[in-house]
Coordinates of C-alpha atoms in Angstrom, one line a residue:
Chain A
M1080 CA 2.6 -46.8 10.2
S1081 CA -0.8 -48.4 9.6
A1082 CA -2.0 -47.1 12.9
E1083 CA -1.0 -43.6 11.9
N1084 CA -2.9 -43.9 8.6
D1085 CA -6.0 -45.0 10.4
P1086 CA -8.2 -41.9 10.7
A1087 CA -9.8 -43.3 13.9
Q1088 CA -6.4 -43.2 15.6
R1089 CA -5.5 -39.7 14.4
V1090 CA -4.7 -36.8 16.6
A1091 CA -4.3 -33.9 14.2
I1092 CA -3.0 -30.4 15.0
G1093 CA -2.5 -27.2 13.0
I1094 CA 1.1 -26.1 12.4
S1095 CA 2.2 -22.7 11.1
F1096 CA 5.8 -23.1 10.1
G1097 CA 7.6 -19.8 9.4
N1098 CA 11.1 -18.7 8.7
S1099 CA 11.1 -16.7 11.9
Y1100 CA 8.4 -18.2 14.1
S1101 CA 6.3 -21.3 14.2
S1102 CA 3.2 -22.1 16.1
I1103 CA 1.0 -25.1 16.9
G1104 CA -2.7 -25.2 17.6
F1105 CA -5.7 -27.6 17.9
T1106 CA -9.4 -27.4 17.9
T1107 CA -11.3 -28.0 21.1
G1108 CA -14.3 -30.3 21.4
E1109 CA -16.5 -27.3 21.2
G1110 CA -14.9 -26.3 17.9
R1111 CA -12.8 -23.4 19.1
A1112 CA -9.3 -23.1 17.8
E1113 CA -6.6 -22.8 20.4
V1114 CA -3.0 -22.0 20.1
I1115 CA -0.7 -24.2 22.2
A1116 CA 2.2 -22.7 24.2
N1117 CA 5.4 -24.7 24.4
E1118 CA 7.3 -25.6 27.6
D1119 CA 8.8 -22.2 27.7
G1120 CA 5.3 -20.6 27.6
D1121 CA 5.8 -19.3 24.0
R1122 CA 2.9 -19.3 21.6
Q1123 CA 5.1 -17.9 18.9
I1124 CA 8.0 -20.4 18.9
P1125 CA 11.1 -19.1 17.2
S1126 CA 12.1 -21.5 14.3
V1127 CA 15.6 -21.8 15.7
L1128 CA 17.7 -24.8 16.7
S1129 CA 21.0 -24.6 18.5
Y1130 CA 23.5 -27.1 19.7
V1131 CA 25.5 -26.7 22.9
E1132 CA 27.8 -29.6 23.8
G1133 CA 25.5 -32.1 22.1
E1134 CA 22.4 -30.8 23.7
E1135 CA 19.7 -29.5 21.3
L1136 CA 18.0 -26.2 22.2
H1137 CA 14.9 -25.1 20.5
G1138 CA 12.7 -22.0 20.1
G1139 CA 13.4 -19.1 22.5
Q1140 CA 16.2 -20.9 24.2
A1141 CA 18.0 -21.5 20.9
K1142 CA 17.4 -17.9 19.9
T1143 CA 19.4 -16.5 22.8
Q1144 CA 22.4 -18.6 21.5
F1145 CA 22.7 -16.1 18.6
V1146 CA 25.0 -14.2 20.9
R1147 CA 27.4 -16.9 22.3
N1148 CA 27.0 -19.8 19.9
A1149 CA 26.0 -18.3 16.6
K1150 CA 27.9 -20.8 14.5
N1151 CA 26.0 -23.8 15.9
T1152 CA 22.6 -22.1 15.7
V1153 CA 20.4 -22.7 12.7
A1154 CA 17.6 -20.2 11.9
Y1155 CA 15.6 -18.9 8.9
F1156 CA 15.7 -22.2 7.1
R1157 CA 12.0 -22.8 6.0
D1158 CA 12.4 -21.2 2.6
F1159 CA 15.5 -23.3 1.9
L1160 CA 13.6 -26.6 1.9
G1161 CA 13.4 -28.2 -1.5
Q1162 CA 15.5 -25.5 -3.0
E1163 CA 18.7 -25.5 -4.9
F1164 CA 21.6 -23.7 -3.3
K1165 CA 22.0 -21.2 -6.1
S1166 CA 18.4 -20.1 -5.8
I1167 CA 18.4 -19.1 -2.1
D1168 CA 19.1 -15.9 -0.4
A1169 CA 21.2 -16.5 2.6
T1170 CA 21.1 -12.9 3.9
P1171 CA 19.1 -13.6 7.1
C1172 CA 21.6 -16.4 8.1
H1173 CA 24.6 -14.2 8.2
E1174 CA 24.6 -13.9 11.9
S1175 CA 24.1 -17.7 12.5
A1176 CA 25.1 -20.9 10.8
H1177 CA 25.5 -20.4 7.1
P1178 CA 23.8 -22.6 4.5
L1179 CA 26.1 -24.6 2.4
Q1180 CA 25.6 -26.6 -0.8
H1181 CA 25.2 -30.3 0.0
E1182 CA 24.7 -32.5 -3.0
S1183 CA 21.5 -31.3 -4.6
T1184 CA 20.2 -29.8 -1.4
I1185 CA 21.3 -27.4 1.4
A1186 CA 23.0 -28.2 4.7
F1187 CA 24.4 -26.4 7.7
K1188 CA 27.7 -27.3 9.4
V1189 CA 27.1 -27.5 13.1
K1190 CA 28.5 -29.3 16.1
D1191 CA 25.4 -31.2 17.0
S1192 CA 27.0 -34.0 18.9
A1193 CA 28.9 -34.1 22.1
E1194 CA 32.2 -34.7 20.1
D1195 CA 34.0 -31.7 19.0
E1196 CA 33.4 -32.1 15.3
E1197 CA 31.2 -30.4 12.8
N1198 CA 28.5 -32.4 11.0
E1199 CA 26.7 -31.4 7.9
V1200 CA 23.0 -31.5 8.7
T1201 CA 20.7 -31.1 5.7
V1202 CA 17.9 -28.5 5.8
S1203 CA 15.3 -31.3 5.7
D1204 CA 16.9 -32.9 8.8
I1205 CA 16.8 -29.6 10.6
T1206 CA 13.2 -29.2 9.6
T1207 CA 12.5 -32.7 10.9
R1208 CA 14.1 -31.9 14.2
H1209 CA 12.2 -28.7 14.5
L1210 CA 8.8 -30.3 13.7
K1211 CA 9.6 -33.1 16.1
R1212 CA 10.0 -30.5 18.9
L1213 CA 6.8 -28.8 17.9
R1214 CA 5.0 -32.2 17.8
N1215 CA 6.3 -33.0 21.3
S1216 CA 5.2 -29.7 22.7
A1217 CA 1.7 -30.3 21.3
A1218 CA 1.7 -33.9 22.6
Y1219 CA 2.8 -32.8 26.0
Y1220 CA 0.0 -30.2 26.2
L1221 CA -2.7 -32.5 24.8
G1222 CA -1.6 -35.6 26.7
K1223 CA -1.9 -37.6 23.5
E1224 CA 0.5 -38.7 20.8
V1225 CA 0.2 -36.3 17.9
N1226 CA 0.5 -38.0 14.5
A1227 CA -1.0 -35.8 11.9
A1228 CA -1.2 -32.1 11.0
V1229 CA -2.3 -29.5 8.6
I1230 CA 0.6 -27.2 7.8
T1231 CA 0.4 -23.7 6.3
V1232 CA 2.7 -22.7 3.4
P1233 CA 3.1 -19.5 1.4
T1234 CA 1.2 -19.3 -1.8
N1235 CA 4.4 -19.4 -3.9
F1236 CA 5.7 -22.6 -2.3
S1237 CA 6.5 -24.9 -5.2
D1238 CA 5.6 -28.6 -5.3
A1239 CA 9.2 -29.5 -4.7
Q1240 CA 9.1 -27.5 -1.5
K1241 CA 5.9 -29.1 -0.4
E1242 CA 7.3 -32.5 -1.2
A1243 CA 10.4 -31.8 0.8
L1244 CA 8.3 -30.5 3.7
N1245 CA 6.1 -33.5 3.5
K1246 CA 9.1 -35.8 3.7
A1247 CA 10.6 -34.0 6.6
A1248 CA 7.3 -34.1 8.5
K1249 CA 6.9 -37.8 7.9
E1250 CA 10.4 -38.3 9.4
A1251 CA 9.2 -36.4 12.4
G1252 CA 6.2 -38.7 12.7
I1253 CA 3.7 -36.3 11.3
E1254 CA 1.3 -37.3 8.6
V1255 CA 0.6 -34.2 6.6
L1256 CA -3.1 -34.2 5.9
Q1257 CA -3.0 -31.1 3.8
F1258 CA -0.9 -28.1 3.0
I1259 CA -3.0 -24.9 3.1
H1260 CA -2.1 -21.4 2.0
E1261 CA -1.3 -19.0 4.8
P1262 CA -3.6 -16.2 3.6
V1263 CA -6.5 -18.6 3.2
A1264 CA -5.9 -19.9 6.7
A1265 CA -6.1 -16.4 8.0
V1266 CA -9.4 -15.8 6.3
L1267 CA -10.7 -19.1 7.7
A1268 CA -9.6 -18.1 11.2
Y1269 CA -11.9 -15.1 11.0
D1270 CA -14.8 -16.9 9.2
A1271 CA -14.8 -19.7 11.7
R1272 CA -15.6 -17.5 14.6
P1273 CA -19.2 -18.1 15.8
E1274 CA -20.1 -14.4 15.4
A1275 CA -18.8 -14.2 11.9
K1276 CA -21.4 -13.8 9.2
L1277 CA -21.0 -15.4 5.9
A1278 CA -20.9 -12.8 3.1
D1279 CA -19.6 -12.3 -0.4
K1280 CA -16.5 -10.1 0.0
I1281 CA -13.1 -9.3 -1.3
V1282 CA -10.5 -9.7 1.4
V1283 CA -6.8 -8.6 1.3
V1284 CA -4.6 -10.6 3.6
A1285 CA -1.3 -8.9 4.3
D1286 CA 1.1 -11.2 6.1
L1287 CA 3.9 -9.1 7.4
G1288 CA 6.6 -11.4 8.6
G1289 CA 10.2 -11.3 9.6
T1290 CA 12.0 -12.2 6.4
R1291 CA 9.2 -11.7 3.9
S1292 CA 5.9 -10.0 3.4
D1293 CA 3.1 -11.7 1.4
V1294 CA 0.0 -10.1 0.3
A1295 CA -3.0 -12.0 -1.2
V1296 CA -6.3 -10.8 -2.6
V1297 CA -8.9 -13.3 -1.9
A1298 CA -12.5 -13.4 -3.1
S1299 CA -14.7 -15.0 -0.5
R1300 CA -18.0 -16.2 -1.9
G1301 CA -20.3 -18.0 0.3
G1302 CA -17.4 -19.2 2.4
I1303 CA -15.5 -20.5 -0.7
Y1304 CA -12.2 -18.8 -1.3
T1305 CA -10.4 -17.9 -4.5
I1306 CA -7.1 -16.2 -4.6
L1307 CA -7.2 -13.5 -7.3
A1308 CA -3.6 -12.1 -6.9
T1309 CA -0.6 -12.6 -4.7
L1310 CA 2.5 -10.5 -4.1
H1311 CA 5.7 -11.5 -2.3
D1312 CA 8.3 -9.1 -1.1
Y1313 CA 11.6 -9.9 0.6
E1314 CA 12.7 -6.3 1.2
V1315 CA 9.8 -4.7 3.1
T1316 CA 9.9 -6.9 6.2
G1317 CA 10.1 -7.0 9.9
L1318 CA 13.8 -7.5 9.9
K1319 CA 14.1 -4.2 8.1
L1320 CA 12.1 -2.6 10.9
D1321 CA 14.5 -4.1 13.4
Q1322 CA 17.3 -2.7 11.4
V1323 CA 15.8 0.8 11.8
L1324 CA 16.0 0.4 15.6
I1325 CA 19.4 -1.2 15.4
D1326 CA 20.8 1.8 13.5
Y1327 CA 19.1 4.3 15.9
F1328 CA 20.4 2.7 19.1
A1329 CA 23.9 2.1 17.6
K1330 CA 24.1 5.8 16.7
E1331 CA 22.9 6.9 20.1
F1332 CA 25.4 4.6 21.7
L1333 CA 28.2 6.0 19.6
K1334 CA 27.1 9.6 20.5
K1335 CA 27.3 8.8 24.2
H1336 CA 30.5 6.7 24.1
K1337 CA 32.7 8.6 21.7
S1338 CA 35.7 6.2 22.0
A1339 CA 33.7 3.0 21.7
S1340 CA 33.6 1.0 18.5
D1341 CA 30.5 0.5 16.5
P1342 CA 28.5 -2.3 18.0
R1343 CA 27.2 -3.2 14.5
E1344 CA 30.7 -4.1 13.4
D1345 CA 31.1 -6.6 16.3
A1346 CA 29.4 -9.9 15.7
R1347 CA 28.3 -10.3 19.4
G1348 CA 27.4 -6.7 19.7
L1349 CA 25.2 -6.9 16.6
A1350 CA 23.6 -10.1 17.8
K1351 CA 22.7 -8.5 21.1
L1352 CA 21.4 -5.4 19.3
K1353 CA 19.2 -7.6 17.1
L1354 CA 17.6 -9.5 19.9
E1355 CA 17.1 -6.4 22.0
C1356 CA 15.7 -4.3 19.1
E1357 CA 13.2 -7.0 18.3
S1358 CA 11.8 -6.9 21.8
V1359 CA 11.8 -3.1 21.8
K1360 CA 9.8 -3.3 18.7
K1361 CA 7.3 -5.7 20.3
A1362 CA 7.1 -3.5 23.4
L1363 CA 6.3 -0.5 21.3
S1364 CA 3.4 -2.3 19.8
I1365 CA 1.9 -2.5 23.2
G1366 CA 3.2 0.5 25.2
T1367 CA 4.0 4.0 24.1
S1368 CA 7.6 3.8 25.3
A1369 CA 10.1 1.0 25.7
N1370 CA 13.4 0.4 27.4
F1371 CA 16.5 -0.7 25.6
S1372 CA 19.1 -2.3 27.7
V1373 CA 22.1 -4.5 26.8
E1374 CA 24.8 -5.6 29.1
S1375 CA 28.3 -5.2 27.7
L1376 CA 27.1 -4.1 24.2
V1377 CA 30.6 -3.7 22.9
G1378 CA 34.0 -3.2 24.6
G1379 CA 32.4 -4.1 28.0
I1380 CA 30.2 -1.0 28.0
D1381 CA 26.6 -1.5 29.3
Y1382 CA 24.0 0.6 27.4
T1383 CA 20.5 1.5 28.4
A1384 CA 18.2 3.9 26.7
T1385 CA 14.5 4.5 26.1
I1386 CA 12.5 5.2 23.0
N1387 CA 8.9 6.4 22.7
R1388 CA 6.5 5.3 20.0
T1389 CA 6.4 8.7 18.3
R1390 CA 10.1 8.6 17.7
Y1391 CA 9.8 5.0 16.4
D1392 CA 6.9 6.0 14.1
L1393 CA 9.1 8.7 12.6
L1394 CA 12.1 6.4 12.2
G1395 CA 10.0 3.7 10.5
N1396 CA 8.0 6.1 8.4
K1397 CA 9.5 5.1 5.1
L1398 CA 9.0 1.4 5.7
F1399 CA 5.4 1.9 7.0
S1400 CA 4.5 3.6 3.7
A1401 CA 6.3 0.8 1.8
F1402 CA 4.0 -1.7 3.6
S1403 CA 0.9 0.2 2.5
R1404 CA 2.2 0.5 -1.1
L1405 CA 2.7 -3.2 -1.1
V1406 CA -0.9 -3.8 -0.1
L1407 CA -2.2 -1.4 -2.7
H1408 CA 0.0 -2.9 -5.4
A1409 CA -1.5 -6.3 -4.7
V1410 CA -5.0 -4.8 -5.1
E1411 CA -3.9 -3.3 -8.4
K1412 CA -2.5 -6.7 -9.5
A1413 CA -5.9 -8.2 -9.0
Q1414 CA -7.2 -5.4 -11.3
L1415 CA -9.3 -4.1 -8.5
D1416 CA -9.8 -0.7 -6.8
P1417 CA -9.4 -0.1 -3.0
L1418 CA -13.2 0.6 -3.1
D1419 CA -13.7 -3.1 -4.0
I1420 CA -12.0 -4.3 -0.9
T1421 CA -14.3 -5.2 2.0
E1422 CA -11.7 -6.2 4.5
V1423 CA -8.0 -6.1 5.0
I1424 CA -6.7 -8.8 7.3
L1425 CA -3.3 -8.0 8.8
A1426 CA -1.4 -11.1 9.7
G1427 CA 2.1 -11.8 10.9
G1428 CA 4.1 -10.4 13.7
N1429 CA 4.5 -6.9 12.4
A1430 CA 0.8 -6.4 12.0
H1431 CA 0.9 -5.6 15.8
T1432 CA 2.6 -2.3 15.0
P1433 CA -0.1 0.3 15.4
K1434 CA 1.4 2.7 12.8
I1435 CA 1.5 0.0 10.1
A1436 CA -2.2 -0.7 10.7
S1437 CA -3.1 3.0 10.6
T1438 CA -1.0 3.7 7.5
I1439 CA -2.7 0.8 5.7
A1440 CA -6.1 1.9 6.9
N1441 CA -5.5 5.4 5.5
A1442 CA -4.8 3.9 2.1
F1443 CA -8.3 2.4 1.9
P1444 CA -11.7 4.1 1.9
E1445 CA -13.7 4.2 5.2
T1446 CA -15.9 1.4 3.9
T1447 CA -13.0 -1.0 4.2
T1448 CA -12.5 -2.7 7.5
V1449 CA -8.9 -3.2 8.6
L1450 CA -8.5 -6.1 11.0
A1451 CA -5.6 -5.5 13.2
P1452 CA -5.4 -5.1 17.0
S1453 CA -5.0 -1.4 16.9
T1454 CA -7.8 -0.7 14.4
S1455 CA -10.4 -3.2 15.3
T1456 CA -11.6 -4.5 18.7
T1457 CA -12.7 -7.7 17.2
A1458 CA -9.4 -8.5 15.6
I1459 CA -7.7 -11.8 16.3
N1460 CA -4.0 -11.8 17.3
P1461 CA -2.3 -11.5 13.9
S1462 CA 0.5 -13.9 14.9
E1463 CA -2.0 -16.6 15.5
L1464 CA -4.2 -16.4 12.4
S1465 CA -2.5 -19.0 10.2
V1466 CA -2.1 -21.5 13.0
R1467 CA -5.8 -21.1 13.9
G1468 CA -6.8 -21.6 10.3
A1469 CA -4.7 -24.7 10.1
S1470 CA -6.2 -26.1 13.3
I1471 CA -9.7 -25.6 12.1
Q1472 CA -9.0 -27.3 8.8
A1473 CA -7.2 -30.1 10.7
S1474 CA -10.4 -30.7 12.7
L1475 CA -12.5 -30.6 9.6
I1476 CA -10.6 -33.3 7.7
Q1477 CA -9.2 -35.3 10.6
E1478 CA -11.6 -38.1 10.1
F1479 CA -11.2 -38.3 6.3
E1480 CA -9.2 -41.0 4.5
L1481 CA -6.0 -39.5 3.0
E1482 CA -7.2 -40.7 -0.4
D1483 CA -10.5 -38.7 0.0
I1484 CA -8.5 -35.6 0.9
E1485 CA -6.3 -36.0 -2.1
Q1486 CA -9.2 -36.5 -4.4
S1487 CA -11.1 -33.5 -3.0
T1488 CA -8.1 -31.2 -3.4
H1489 CA -7.4 -32.4 -7.0
P1490 CA -7.7 -29.8 -9.7
M1491 CA -10.7 -31.7 -11.1
V1492 CA -12.5 -30.3 -8.1
T1493 CA -10.7 -27.1 -7.4
V1494 CA -10.6 -25.6 -10.9
T1495 CA -14.0 -24.0 -11.2
P1496 CA -15.5 -21.5 -13.6
H1497 CA -15.9 -18.1 -12.0
L1498 CA -18.4 -15.5 -13.2
S1499 CA -16.6 -12.8 -15.1
H1500 CA -19.3 -10.2 -14.3
A1501 CA -21.8 -9.6 -11.6
V1502 CA -25.4 -10.8 -12.3
G1503 CA -28.3 -8.9 -10.9
V1504 CA -31.6 -7.2 -11.6
L1505 CA -32.5 -3.8 -12.8
C1506 CA -34.5 -1.7 -10.4
I1507 CA -36.5 1.5 -10.8
S1508 CA -36.6 1.5 -14.6
G1509 CA -36.4 -1.3 -17.1
D1510 CA -34.3 0.9 -19.3
E1511 CA -30.6 0.2 -19.0
T1512 CA -29.7 3.9 -19.2
N1513 CA -31.4 5.0 -16.0
G1514 CA -32.2 1.8 -14.2
V1515 CA -30.3 1.0 -11.1
F1516 CA -28.5 -2.3 -11.1
H1517 CA -28.8 -4.4 -8.0
A1518 CA -26.2 -7.1 -7.9
I1519 CA -27.3 -10.5 -6.7
V1520 CA -24.2 -12.6 -7.6
D1521 CA -20.9 -10.8 -7.6
A1522 CA -18.2 -11.2 -10.2
E1523 CA -15.5 -13.9 -9.4
T1524 CA -18.1 -16.1 -7.8
P1525 CA -17.4 -19.8 -8.4
L1526 CA -20.0 -21.8 -10.2
P1527 CA -22.4 -23.4 -9.6
V1528 CA -24.0 -20.9 -7.4
R1529 CA -27.4 -20.2 -5.9
R1530 CA -28.4 -16.8 -4.5
T1531 CA -31.6 -15.3 -3.4
A1532 CA -32.5 -11.7 -3.1
I1533 CA -35.6 -9.7 -2.2
I1534 CA -36.2 -6.6 -4.2
S1535 CA -38.9 -4.0 -3.9
T1536 CA -41.4 -3.2 -6.6
P1537 CA -42.9 0.1 -7.7
R1538 CA -44.9 1.6 -4.9
E1539 CA -48.3 1.3 -6.7
G1540 CA -47.9 -2.4 -7.3
G1541 CA -49.4 -3.9 -10.4
D1542 CA -47.6 -5.7 -13.1
V1543 CA -43.9 -5.8 -12.7
L1544 CA -41.1 -6.4 -15.2
I1545 CA -37.9 -8.0 -13.9
K1546 CA -34.9 -7.7 -16.0
L1547 CA -31.9 -9.9 -15.3
A1548 CA -28.6 -8.5 -16.5
E1549 CA -24.9 -8.5 -16.2
G1550 CA -23.3 -5.5 -14.5
L1551 CA -19.8 -4.1 -14.8
R1552 CA -18.3 -2.4 -11.8
H1553 CA -17.2 1.0 -12.6
I1554 CA -15.2 3.5 -10.5
K1555 CA -16.8 6.9 -11.1
V1556 CA -14.4 9.8 -10.4
T1557 CA -15.5 13.4 -9.8
K1558 CA -19.1 14.3 -8.9
P1559 CA -21.6 11.6 -9.6
E1560 CA -24.0 12.4 -12.3
P1561 CA -26.1 9.9 -14.3
K1562 CA -24.1 8.9 -17.3
A1563 CA -26.3 8.5 -20.3
K1564 CA -23.6 6.9 -22.3
K1565 CA -24.8 3.6 -23.6
E1566 CA -22.4 0.7 -23.4
K1567 CA -21.3 -0.7 -26.6
A1568 CA -23.3 -3.8 -26.9
E1569 CA -20.7 -6.5 -27.2
D1570 CA -17.9 -4.6 -25.5
D1571 CA -16.3 -6.9 -23.0
S1572 CA -13.3 -4.7 -22.3
D1573 CA -11.9 -4.3 -18.8
D1574 CA -13.4 -1.7 -16.7
S1575 CA -10.7 -1.3 -14.2
D1576 CA -8.8 1.6 -15.8
D1577 CA -9.3 3.6 -12.6
D1578 CA -6.0 5.4 -12.5
E1579 CA -7.1 8.9 -13.6
S1580 CA -4.2 11.2 -14.1
D1581 CA -5.8 14.3 -12.5
E1582 CA -4.8 14.3 -8.8
E1583 CA -7.5 16.7 -7.6
E1584 CA -9.6 16.0 -4.5
E1585 CA -12.1 13.9 -6.3
L1586 CA -15.0 11.8 -5.3
R1587 CA -14.5 8.2 -6.1
E1588 CA -17.4 5.9 -6.0
K1589 CA -18.4 2.5 -7.1
T1590 CA -21.2 2.4 -9.7
W1591 CA -22.6 -0.3 -12.0
K1592 CA -23.0 -0.2 -15.7
V1593 CA -25.4 -2.6 -17.2
S1594 CA -23.9 -4.5 -20.0
N1595 CA -25.7 -7.5 -21.1
V1596 CA -29.4 -8.1 -20.5
L1597 CA -30.1 -11.8 -20.0
S1598 CA -33.8 -12.1 -19.6
E1599 CA -37.1 -10.4 -19.0
A1600 CA -39.9 -11.7 -16.8
A1601 CA -43.3 -10.5 -15.8
I1602 CA -45.0 -10.8 -12.5
K1603 CA -48.5 -9.7 -12.7
G1604 CA -50.7 -8.3 -10.0
V1605 CA -48.2 -7.5 -7.3
K1606 CA -49.7 -5.9 -4.2
K1607 CA -49.1 -2.4 -3.3
G1608 CA -45.6 -2.2 -1.7
G1609 CA -45.1 -5.8 -2.4
K1610 CA -41.7 -7.3 -2.7
V1611 CA -40.4 -9.9 -5.1
E1612 CA -38.1 -12.7 -4.3
V1613 CA -35.5 -13.5 -6.9
Q1614 CA -33.6 -16.7 -6.8
I1615 CA -31.0 -17.5 -9.4
N1616 CA -29.1 -20.7 -9.9
I1617 CA -26.1 -20.5 -12.3
G1618 CA -24.7 -23.8 -13.4
A1619 CA -21.1 -24.6 -14.3
D1620 CA -22.2 -24.6 -17.9
L1621 CA -23.3 -20.9 -17.5
G1622 CA -26.9 -21.9 -17.7
V1623 CA -29.2 -19.8 -15.5
N1624 CA -32.3 -21.0 -13.8
A1625 CA -34.3 -18.1 -12.4
I1626 CA -37.3 -18.1 -10.1
Y1627 CA -39.3 -15.0 -9.4
R1628 CA -42.0 -14.9 -6.8
E1629 CA -43.9 -12.3 -4.9
V1630 CA -43.1 -12.5 -1.2
G1631 CA -46.1 -14.2 0.4
G1632 CA -47.6 -14.8 -3.0
K1633 CA -48.3 -18.0 -4.8
G1634 CA -46.9 -19.4 -8.1
G1635 CA -44.3 -17.2 -9.6
V1636 CA -42.3 -17.3 -12.8
R1637 CA -39.6 -19.7 -13.7
G1638 CA -37.2 -19.4 -16.6
I1639 CA -34.1 -21.0 -18.0
I1640 CA -31.4 -19.3 -19.9
A1641 CA -29.3 -21.6 -21.9
G1642 CA -25.7 -22.0 -21.2
E1643 CA -22.6 -21.1 -23.1
K1644 CA -22.9 -23.8 -25.7
A1645 CA -26.1 -22.6 -27.1
A1646 CA -25.0 -19.0 -27.2
N1647 CA -22.4 -19.4 -29.9
G1648 CA -19.9 -17.6 -27.8
S1649 CA -21.2 -14.2 -28.8
A1650 CA -20.6 -12.6 -25.5
Chain B
P1352 CA -40.0 -1.5 -13.1
V1353 CA -43.5 -1.4 -14.4
L1354 CA -44.4 -3.9 -17.1
P1355 CA -44.8 -2.1 -20.4
A1356 CA -48.1 -2.5 -22.0
G1357 CA -48.3 -5.2 -24.6
W1358 CA -45.4 -7.2 -23.2
T1359 CA -45.9 -10.9 -23.7
A1360 CA -43.9 -14.0 -23.4
E1361 CA -44.4 -17.6 -23.1
K1362 CA -45.1 -18.4 -19.4
D1363 CA -44.2 -14.7 -18.7
F1364 CA -40.5 -15.4 -19.2
K1365 CA -38.3 -14.2 -22.1
P1366 CA -34.7 -15.1 -22.4
V1367 CA -32.8 -12.3 -24.1
G1368 CA -29.0 -12.9 -23.8
S1369 CA -26.7 -15.3 -22.1
L1370 CA -23.8 -14.9 -19.7
S1371 CA -20.4 -13.9 -20.8
H1372 CA -17.6 -16.4 -20.7
A1373 CA -16.6 -17.6 -17.3
I1374 CA -13.0 -17.5 -16.1
D1375 CA -11.5 -20.7 -14.8
R1376 CA -9.8 -20.2 -11.4
N1377 CA -8.6 -22.4 -8.7
I1378 CA -10.7 -22.4 -5.5
E1379 CA -8.9 -23.0 -2.3
P1380 CA -9.6 -26.4 -0.8
V1381 CA -10.1 -25.1 2.7
G1382 CA -13.0 -24.6 5.0
P1383 CA -16.4 -26.2 5.6
H1384 CA -18.0 -24.6 2.5
F1385 CA -15.4 -26.0 0.2
L1386 CA -15.8 -29.4 1.6
A1387 CA -19.5 -29.2 0.9
H1388 CA -18.7 -28.0 -2.7
A1389 CA -16.3 -30.9 -3.2
R1390 CA -18.9 -33.4 -1.9
R1391 CA -21.5 -32.0 -4.4
K1392 CA -19.0 -32.1 -7.2
R1393 CA -17.8 -35.6 -6.5
H1394 CA -21.2 -37.0 -6.2
K1395 CA -22.6 -34.8 -9.0
R1396 CA -25.3 -33.4 -6.8
T1397 CA -27.1 -30.1 -7.1
F1398 CA -27.8 -27.7 -4.3
S1399 CA -31.3 -28.8 -3.7
E1400 CA -30.3 -32.5 -3.7
D1401 CA -27.6 -31.6 -1.2
D1402 CA -30.1 -29.8 1.0
R1403 CA -32.3 -32.8 1.2
I1404 CA -29.6 -35.0 2.5

């Protein structure tokens, strides 16, 4: 044990552990994250275990046992960890081993030994066995014993679930360095690329998985991430997309074979349909047509058919729009407008579907980048995002003492004041009514923060007034015309009431309203066409330290605005 | 903007208001920039002190 806890002896990997698929990754010496394929050559390893005459099958091999050996095959168990029996939804497990109540936890009854008897295996034991297999695959690939990992979890994973996962991992010989959230891992996977540029942006991560879809709105400020809103849905999922294909092919089959029984009502027939439809769905993400072919689907009848993507897009139309509604709903939950969103990262297996990506892209303005294989050439494989993020994080903290990691992730460190409004300077005119607000620090930026911006001055130069102010983001509907309405001085009301009832073809645009002027400063004798550099430091106490200097000039003006305490809370 | 005539302030700087209340949120303990933030916070360093090290 002591050797494992010694950071010098640590070999850490990233693990993405999902209900449907898991993956493992590591970071190379040059700092590139790589996803490891298991012995079957799979990078997306099905989270399935199956027992045949005492032999344990894992991943893709176990998955094929859904057909012949469903009762001894365990799948979709991640979300059962650390849960009580009455709180789980066992629907995805209907075609395999059923979860049962076992004391305070959940177990599966499977014949996991060579003897012909059923054993109750708890969900944490199943998880341990699964993680052990993943760890072995990584060790086999790396040629080194793996003893630590960063594991991704959904944002709504409770402490009890994390605790249970931690315990199961320990049993599997894995020291969990940190649990990180799946959407944040996805953002990190993109930001860690060498060509990525650090920017302040709002990112929506839509993780479209098999049994669940999770959407998170993340504010990325100088590479520090804050989750603004999350949404979880267990109805709009990849399994539902498979169902669309299952129904289609079952109906086609019945049309062709009038006397045959419905393959959906036969356990094996349904299992075969499910497996085949999932691969058809995957094939349709790459090609424009796919073959469906099952031997002895039901009643000994073989069935082959083809489907093209256009047909599939039609069949799945309702679900595709449901996916995009889900994403928009999360944006709304964060009290934002689609115009505020810089990037949409599509993650999870179903993000490969071109029509899902294009439907979501259509829901956002053109200024929003949708990162999916079919909408962006620079997109990373959506299935690999969270494992890449986990691998990067693992390499960052591998050398830390566990105690250091715990202290750094403590709420004392992570709970941070965030700016409620953007702070910037007024350009063109000093008057709030027709000045143009230039944001320097965006809202939702964690404090303390330091930002620098270069602004231009009046063409003729001379003495310049710089006004520092708070700005409110406003969505202007209809034709833009300068609004002369003055803000009520102390009005701090929400400005996100963007749902205008009139549904005409309207022009929506992001504008700024200046609310609260913070300070004025004068820079004298600026050269013709000169520029002024503004640097603002905002402390955690809301104190502002501003420095203004003409670019290339000497001296400059410094000023301090007192923080919250001195202000008597009049904002 | 052009400086209005007759504008004066001590050392050319005049504080007028102060920032509105901040909202406490949890930042995600992930990524290199967070680790730098945590380091600053735990050692109570400022940005410029951190730059020097």
